[in-house]
Structure formats: structure tokens, C-alpha cells
Short mmCIF file of C-alpha atoms and ligand atoms in Angstrom, two decimals:
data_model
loop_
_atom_site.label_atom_id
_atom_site.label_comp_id
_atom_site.label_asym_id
_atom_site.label_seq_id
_atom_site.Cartn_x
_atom_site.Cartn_y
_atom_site.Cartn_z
CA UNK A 21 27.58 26.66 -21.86
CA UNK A 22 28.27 29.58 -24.01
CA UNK A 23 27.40 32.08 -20.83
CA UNK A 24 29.60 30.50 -18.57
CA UNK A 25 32.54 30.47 -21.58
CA UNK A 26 31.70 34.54 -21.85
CA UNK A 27 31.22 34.68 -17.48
CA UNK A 28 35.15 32.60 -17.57
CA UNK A 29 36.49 35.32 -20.48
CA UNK A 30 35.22 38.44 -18.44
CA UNK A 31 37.02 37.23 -15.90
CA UNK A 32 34.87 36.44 -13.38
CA UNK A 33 35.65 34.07 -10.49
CA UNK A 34 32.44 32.01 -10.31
CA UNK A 35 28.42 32.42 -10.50
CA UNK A 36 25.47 31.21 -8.70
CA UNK A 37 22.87 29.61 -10.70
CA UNK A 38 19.21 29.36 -10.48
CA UNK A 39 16.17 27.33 -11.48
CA UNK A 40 15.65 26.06 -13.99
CA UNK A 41 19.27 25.94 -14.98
CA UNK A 42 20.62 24.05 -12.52
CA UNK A 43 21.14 20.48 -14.17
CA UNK A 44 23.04 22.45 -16.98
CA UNK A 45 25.38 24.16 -14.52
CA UNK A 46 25.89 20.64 -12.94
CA UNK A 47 26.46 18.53 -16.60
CA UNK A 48 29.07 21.49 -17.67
CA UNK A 49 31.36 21.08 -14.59
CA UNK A 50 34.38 19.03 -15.05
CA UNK A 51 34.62 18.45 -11.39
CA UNK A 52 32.02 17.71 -9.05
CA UNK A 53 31.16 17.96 -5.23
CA UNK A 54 29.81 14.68 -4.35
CA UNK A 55 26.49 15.92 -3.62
CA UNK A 56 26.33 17.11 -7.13
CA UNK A 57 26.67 13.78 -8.41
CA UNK A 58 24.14 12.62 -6.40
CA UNK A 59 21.34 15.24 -7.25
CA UNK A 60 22.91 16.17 -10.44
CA UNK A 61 22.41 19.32 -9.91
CA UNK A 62 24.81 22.49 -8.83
CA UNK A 63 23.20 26.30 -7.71
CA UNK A 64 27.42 27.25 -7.64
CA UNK A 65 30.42 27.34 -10.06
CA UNK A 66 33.37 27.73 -9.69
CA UNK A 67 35.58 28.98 -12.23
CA UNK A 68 39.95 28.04 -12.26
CA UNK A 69 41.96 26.14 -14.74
CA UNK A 70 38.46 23.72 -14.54
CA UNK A 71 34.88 24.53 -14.00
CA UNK A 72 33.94 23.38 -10.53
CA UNK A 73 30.52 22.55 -9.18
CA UNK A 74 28.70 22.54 -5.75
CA UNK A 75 25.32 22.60 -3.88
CA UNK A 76 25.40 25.30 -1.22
CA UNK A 77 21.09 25.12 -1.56
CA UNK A 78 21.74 21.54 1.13
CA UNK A 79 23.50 23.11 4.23
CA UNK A 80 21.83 26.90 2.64
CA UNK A 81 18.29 24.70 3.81
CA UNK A 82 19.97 22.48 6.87
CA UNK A 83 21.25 25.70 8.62
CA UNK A 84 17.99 27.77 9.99
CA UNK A 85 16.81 24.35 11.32
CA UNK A 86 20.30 22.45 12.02
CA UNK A 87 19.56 23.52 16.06
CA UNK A 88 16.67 20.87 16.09
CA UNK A 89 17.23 16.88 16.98
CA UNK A 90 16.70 14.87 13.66
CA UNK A 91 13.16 13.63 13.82
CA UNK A 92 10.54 12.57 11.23
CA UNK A 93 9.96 15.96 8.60
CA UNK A 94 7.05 15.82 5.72
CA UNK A 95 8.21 17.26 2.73
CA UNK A 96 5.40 18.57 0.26
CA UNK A 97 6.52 18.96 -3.24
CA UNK A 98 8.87 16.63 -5.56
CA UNK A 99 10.89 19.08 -7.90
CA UNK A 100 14.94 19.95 -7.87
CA UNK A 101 14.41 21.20 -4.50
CA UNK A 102 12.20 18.74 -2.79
CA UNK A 103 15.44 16.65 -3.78
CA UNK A 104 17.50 18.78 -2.41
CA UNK A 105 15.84 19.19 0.76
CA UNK A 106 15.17 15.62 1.15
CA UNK A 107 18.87 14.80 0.67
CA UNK A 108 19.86 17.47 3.18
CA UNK A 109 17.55 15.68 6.18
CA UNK A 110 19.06 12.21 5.03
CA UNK A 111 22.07 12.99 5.12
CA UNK A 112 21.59 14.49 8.99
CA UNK A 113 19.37 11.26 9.91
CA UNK A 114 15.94 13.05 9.38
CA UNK A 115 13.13 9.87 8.62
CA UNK A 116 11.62 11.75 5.64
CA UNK A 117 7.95 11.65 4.03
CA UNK A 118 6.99 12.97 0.87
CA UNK A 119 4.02 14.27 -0.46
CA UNK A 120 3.41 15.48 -3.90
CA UNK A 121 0.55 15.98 -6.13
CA UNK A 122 2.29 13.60 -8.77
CA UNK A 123 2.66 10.66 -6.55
CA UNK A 124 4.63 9.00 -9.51
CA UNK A 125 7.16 12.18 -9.02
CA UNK A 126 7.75 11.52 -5.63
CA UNK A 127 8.71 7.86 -5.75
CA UNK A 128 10.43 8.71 -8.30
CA UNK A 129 12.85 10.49 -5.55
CA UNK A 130 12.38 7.47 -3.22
CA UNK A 131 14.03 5.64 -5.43
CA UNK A 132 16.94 7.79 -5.85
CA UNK A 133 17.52 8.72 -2.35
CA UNK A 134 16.80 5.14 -0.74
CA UNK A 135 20.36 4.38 -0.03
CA UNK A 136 20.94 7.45 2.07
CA UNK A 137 18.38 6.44 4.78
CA UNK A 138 14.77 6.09 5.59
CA UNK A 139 12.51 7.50 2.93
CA UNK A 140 8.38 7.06 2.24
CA UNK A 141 6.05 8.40 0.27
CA UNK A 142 2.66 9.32 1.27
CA UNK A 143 -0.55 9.32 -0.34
CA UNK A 144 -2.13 12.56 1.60
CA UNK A 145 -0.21 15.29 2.83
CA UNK A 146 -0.53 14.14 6.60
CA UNK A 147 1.94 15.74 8.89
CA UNK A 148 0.75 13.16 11.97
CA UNK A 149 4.46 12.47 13.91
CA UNK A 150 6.31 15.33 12.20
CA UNK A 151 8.33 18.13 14.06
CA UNK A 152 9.11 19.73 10.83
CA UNK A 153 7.25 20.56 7.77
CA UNK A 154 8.68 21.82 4.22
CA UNK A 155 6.83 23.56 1.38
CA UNK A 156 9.06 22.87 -1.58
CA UNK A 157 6.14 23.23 -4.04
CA UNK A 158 6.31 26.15 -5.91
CA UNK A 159 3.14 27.23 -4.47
CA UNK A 160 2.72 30.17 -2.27
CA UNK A 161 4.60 33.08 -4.75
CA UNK A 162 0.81 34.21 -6.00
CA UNK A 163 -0.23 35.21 -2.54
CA UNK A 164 -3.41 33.57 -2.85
CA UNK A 165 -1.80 29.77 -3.44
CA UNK A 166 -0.91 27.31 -1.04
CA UNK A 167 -0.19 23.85 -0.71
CA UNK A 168 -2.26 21.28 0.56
CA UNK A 169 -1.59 19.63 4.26
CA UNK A 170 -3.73 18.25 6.43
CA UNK A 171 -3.66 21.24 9.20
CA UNK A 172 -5.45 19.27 11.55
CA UNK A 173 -3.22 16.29 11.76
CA UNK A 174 -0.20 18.94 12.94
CA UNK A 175 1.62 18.83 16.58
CA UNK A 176 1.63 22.10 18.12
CA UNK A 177 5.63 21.96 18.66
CA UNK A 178 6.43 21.58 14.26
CA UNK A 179 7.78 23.60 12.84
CA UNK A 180 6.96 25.10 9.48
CA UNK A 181 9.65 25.88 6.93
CA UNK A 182 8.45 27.36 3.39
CA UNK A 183 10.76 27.34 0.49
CA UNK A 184 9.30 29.64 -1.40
CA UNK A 185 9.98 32.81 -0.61
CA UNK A 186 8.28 36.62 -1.13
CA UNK A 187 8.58 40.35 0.47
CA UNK A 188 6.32 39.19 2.98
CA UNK A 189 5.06 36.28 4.54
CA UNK A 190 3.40 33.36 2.52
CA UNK A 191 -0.23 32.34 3.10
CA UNK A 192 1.33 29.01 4.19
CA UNK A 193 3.33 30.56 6.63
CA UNK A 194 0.19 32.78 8.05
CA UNK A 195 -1.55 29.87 8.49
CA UNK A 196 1.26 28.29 10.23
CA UNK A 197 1.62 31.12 12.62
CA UNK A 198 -2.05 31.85 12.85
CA UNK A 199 -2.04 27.97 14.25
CA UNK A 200 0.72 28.94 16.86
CA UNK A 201 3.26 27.23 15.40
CA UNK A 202 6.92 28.39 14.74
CA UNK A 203 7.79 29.47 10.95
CA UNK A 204 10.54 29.58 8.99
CA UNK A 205 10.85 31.61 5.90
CA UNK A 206 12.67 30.80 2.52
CA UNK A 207 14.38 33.95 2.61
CA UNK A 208 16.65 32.81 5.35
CA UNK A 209 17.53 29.50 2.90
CA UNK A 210 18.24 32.24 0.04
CA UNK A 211 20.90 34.30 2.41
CA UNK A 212 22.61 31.18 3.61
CA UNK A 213 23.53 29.87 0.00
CA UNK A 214 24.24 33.10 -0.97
CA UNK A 215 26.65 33.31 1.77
CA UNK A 216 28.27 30.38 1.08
CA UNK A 217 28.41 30.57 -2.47
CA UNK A 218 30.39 33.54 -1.52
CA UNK A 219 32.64 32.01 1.05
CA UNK A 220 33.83 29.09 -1.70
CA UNK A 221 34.62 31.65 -4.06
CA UNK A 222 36.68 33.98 -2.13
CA UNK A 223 37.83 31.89 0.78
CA UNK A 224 36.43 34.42 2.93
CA UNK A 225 33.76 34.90 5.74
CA UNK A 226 30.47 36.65 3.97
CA UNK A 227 28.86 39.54 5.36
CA UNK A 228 25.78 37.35 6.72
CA UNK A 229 23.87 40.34 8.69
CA UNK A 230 24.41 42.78 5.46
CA UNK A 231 23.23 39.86 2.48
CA UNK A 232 19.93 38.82 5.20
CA UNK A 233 18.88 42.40 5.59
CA UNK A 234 19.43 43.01 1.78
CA UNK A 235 16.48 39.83 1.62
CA UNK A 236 14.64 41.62 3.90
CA UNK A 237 15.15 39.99 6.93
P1 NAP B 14 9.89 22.50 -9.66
O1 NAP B 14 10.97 21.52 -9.98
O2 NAP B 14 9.18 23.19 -10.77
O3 NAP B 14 8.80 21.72 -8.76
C1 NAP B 14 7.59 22.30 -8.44
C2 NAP B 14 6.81 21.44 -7.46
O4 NAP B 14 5.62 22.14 -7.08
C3 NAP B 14 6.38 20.08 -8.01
O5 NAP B 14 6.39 19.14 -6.98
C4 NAP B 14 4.93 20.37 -8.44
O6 NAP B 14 4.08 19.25 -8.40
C5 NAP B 14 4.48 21.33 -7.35
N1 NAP B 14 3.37 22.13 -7.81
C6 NAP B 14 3.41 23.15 -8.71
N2 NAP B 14 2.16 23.64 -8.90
C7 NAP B 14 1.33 22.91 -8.10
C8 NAP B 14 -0.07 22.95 -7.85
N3 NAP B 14 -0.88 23.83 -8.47
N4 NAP B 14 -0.59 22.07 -6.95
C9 NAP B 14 0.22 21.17 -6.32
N5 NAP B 14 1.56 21.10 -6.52
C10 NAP B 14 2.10 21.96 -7.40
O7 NAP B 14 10.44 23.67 -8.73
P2 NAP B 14 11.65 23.59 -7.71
O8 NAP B 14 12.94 23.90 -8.38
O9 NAP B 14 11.56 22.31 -6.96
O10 NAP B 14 11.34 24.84 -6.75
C11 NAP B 14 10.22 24.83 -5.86
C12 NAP B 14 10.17 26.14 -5.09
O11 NAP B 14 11.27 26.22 -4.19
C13 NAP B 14 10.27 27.40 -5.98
O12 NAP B 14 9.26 28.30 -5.59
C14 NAP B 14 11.63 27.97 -5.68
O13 NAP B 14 11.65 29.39 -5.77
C15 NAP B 14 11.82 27.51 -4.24
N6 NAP B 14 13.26 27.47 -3.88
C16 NAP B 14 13.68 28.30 -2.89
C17 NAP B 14 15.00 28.30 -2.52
C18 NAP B 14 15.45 29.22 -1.43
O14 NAP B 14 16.65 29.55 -1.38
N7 NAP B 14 14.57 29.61 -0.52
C19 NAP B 14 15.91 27.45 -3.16
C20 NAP B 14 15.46 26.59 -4.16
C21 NAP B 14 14.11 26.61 -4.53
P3 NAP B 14 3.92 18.26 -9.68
O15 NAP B 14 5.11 17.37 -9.65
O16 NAP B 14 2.64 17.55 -9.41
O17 NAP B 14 3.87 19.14 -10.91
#
């Protein structure tokens, strides 16, 4: 609270937050995007006469993949962003599975995201009848880790989005493209909310091709 009372002072005209403070950047706003009510958490703030609070990590995620027809998607992981993510393919009639090491953990976001569509969880990480598969463990930034799925179970046509992102591939996106299959990198997620973090606070188009390439990509 006191940093974004000093950020507010200096004059600046908003900030983007980051694990693990984003339940405190959405508890401190005064007003709310809906979406940040629901996941009670923000990633952007907004600063006028009020604090203002939004989510740019849901359509920062839904945007590399928003081409594909909603399907069924396994999500592996049950943190703040396996709750984003899972309310992003919800919201954009995605059937969603979970999968986390914690069972517990993920039907604990069952319960909160029942209402917004059709939501299980799973006791193995079995991708059978998925087009789309999401890392949102934070496994995979030590380039030896990687989460478990059941590799074997996977349709030659999913697609494999990691979360996590590094200066190169992770091992779960080698394997993915070692197995043929198309990958998506988390890098691409970081750029988009960047971008329109940016856009909210200055009402104007971000420089998309200059922000990816200063990722990396
Ligand atoms: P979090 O709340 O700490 O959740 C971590 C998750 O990883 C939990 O489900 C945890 O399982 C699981 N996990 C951790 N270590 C594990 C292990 N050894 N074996 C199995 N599961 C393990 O973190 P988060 O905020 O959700 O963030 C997750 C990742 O997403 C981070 O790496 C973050 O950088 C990335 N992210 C990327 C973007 C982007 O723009 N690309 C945006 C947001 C987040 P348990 O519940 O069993 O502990």
C-alpha cells in the first residue's frame, strides 16, 4: 500500500504488478474490473482521483490461442494463474480439466469457477480429448523441471502452451515439439499483458513488434 501511495506521489500514471503481489494490488483498488472481483486478483493499476484495478494476464493468455475453436483444454497446475487461465477458457466456452499435484487445490478452483461453465478435476494429468494443453505450474524455470502429463495419452493436433517462461525454450515445450506437436511459449502471454497494460494506461495502441522482440521473440 505504501509503494503504490509513493508510485501515486511520483506521479506516475499506473503500474503492472507481479506474483506474488497480486491479491494486494487487487484488495487496495477502490474500483474493480469485474474479472478482478471474480479472481481477486489484479496484474494492473491504474492510478486517477481512485486506484483502479484490472486483469490484462486473461485476454494477455486468450490471445496467442484465441484463433482456435473452443474445445476441451487440460490445465496442469492450481495457483493465481491456473485461475486465471481457467477463467479465461470459461469465459470463451473452453470445457476445462485440471490437474494439480494438490488435488485439494484444484477443487478448490472448481468450486470457485463452477458457475462460469463446465469445469472437472482430474486425478492424473491425462490429456486424452484435449486440443490444448497449459503448464501453469511453476515448473519448467530450472531447465531440468517439468511437469507431469501423461505424453502418451496426447492427440497429435494439441497444442501445447507453457506459462512459464525463460530465454529459451522449456523442457516441456522440447518435449512438446520433439512429439510434433505445435508450442506456445509464455513469453508471448508476457508481451500481450504488457501491451495491454500499456494500452489502458495511455489510451493508446502499444508498440507490440518492439515489447515481443524486447522478450525475445
Ligand atoms: P503459484 O500460485 O505459486 O502456483 C504454483 C503451482 O505449481 C501450484 O499448482 C503448485 O502445486 C505447482 N508446483 C510447484 N512446484 C511443483 C512441483 N515440484 N511438482 C508439481 N507441482 C508443482 O504460482 P502462479 O502464480 O500460479 O504462477 C505459475 C507460473 O506461471 C509461474 O512460473 C509464473 O511465472 C507463470 N506465469 C506466467 C505468466 C506469463 O505472462 N507468461 C503470467 C502469470 C504467471 P501445489 O499446489 O501442489 O503446490
Amino acid at each position: 500500500h505504501e509503494c503504490v501511495q509513493r508510485l501515486i506521489r511520483c506521479g506516475f500514471s499506473g503500474a503492472n504488478v507481479t506474483l506474488p503481489h497480486k491479491s494486494l494490488a487487487a484488495g487496495i483498488a477502490e474500483i474493480k474490473h469485474e474479472d478482478v472481483e471474480v479472481l481477486g486478483a489484479a496484474n494492473c493499476l491504474l492510478f486517477d482521483d481512485k486506484i483502479h484495478a484490472k486483469n490484462t494476464d486473461i485476454e494477455g493468455f486468450y490471445k496467442p490461442i484465441s484463433h482456435l475453436k473452443p474445445n476441451s483444454a487440460i490445465v496442469l497446475g492450481a495457483g493465481g494463474a491456473s485461475l486465471a487461465v481457467c477463467y479465461a477458457l470459461l469465459k470463451k466456452h473452453w470445457q476445462v480439466k485440471i490437474y494439480n499435484r494438490t488435488i485439494e487445490k484444484a477443487e478448490q478452483i472448481r468450486q470457485r469457477l463452477n458457475e462460469y461453465g463446465h469445469i472437472e478435476v482430474l486425478q492424473k494429468p491425462n490429456p486424452f480429448g484435449c486440443t490444448l494443453v497449459v503448464n501453469a505450474t511453476s515448473l519448467g524455470l530450472n531447465e531440468d523441471e517439468i511437469p507431469e502429463l501423461m505424453w502418451d495419452g496426447i492427440h497429435p493436433s494439441t497444442i501445447v502452451y507453457d506459462l512459464v517462461y525463460r530465454e529459451s525454450d522449456t523442457l516441456f515445450l522440447q518435449k512438446a515439439k520433439s512429439q510434433g506437436l505445435s508450442a506456445i511459449d509464455g513469453r508471448e502471454m508476457l508481451a500481450e499483458q504488457g501491451a495491454l497494460s500499456l494500452e489502458w494506461w495511455t489510451g493508446k495502441h502499444a508498440p507490440r513488434e518492439i515489447m515481443r522482440k524486447a522478450v525475445g521473440l
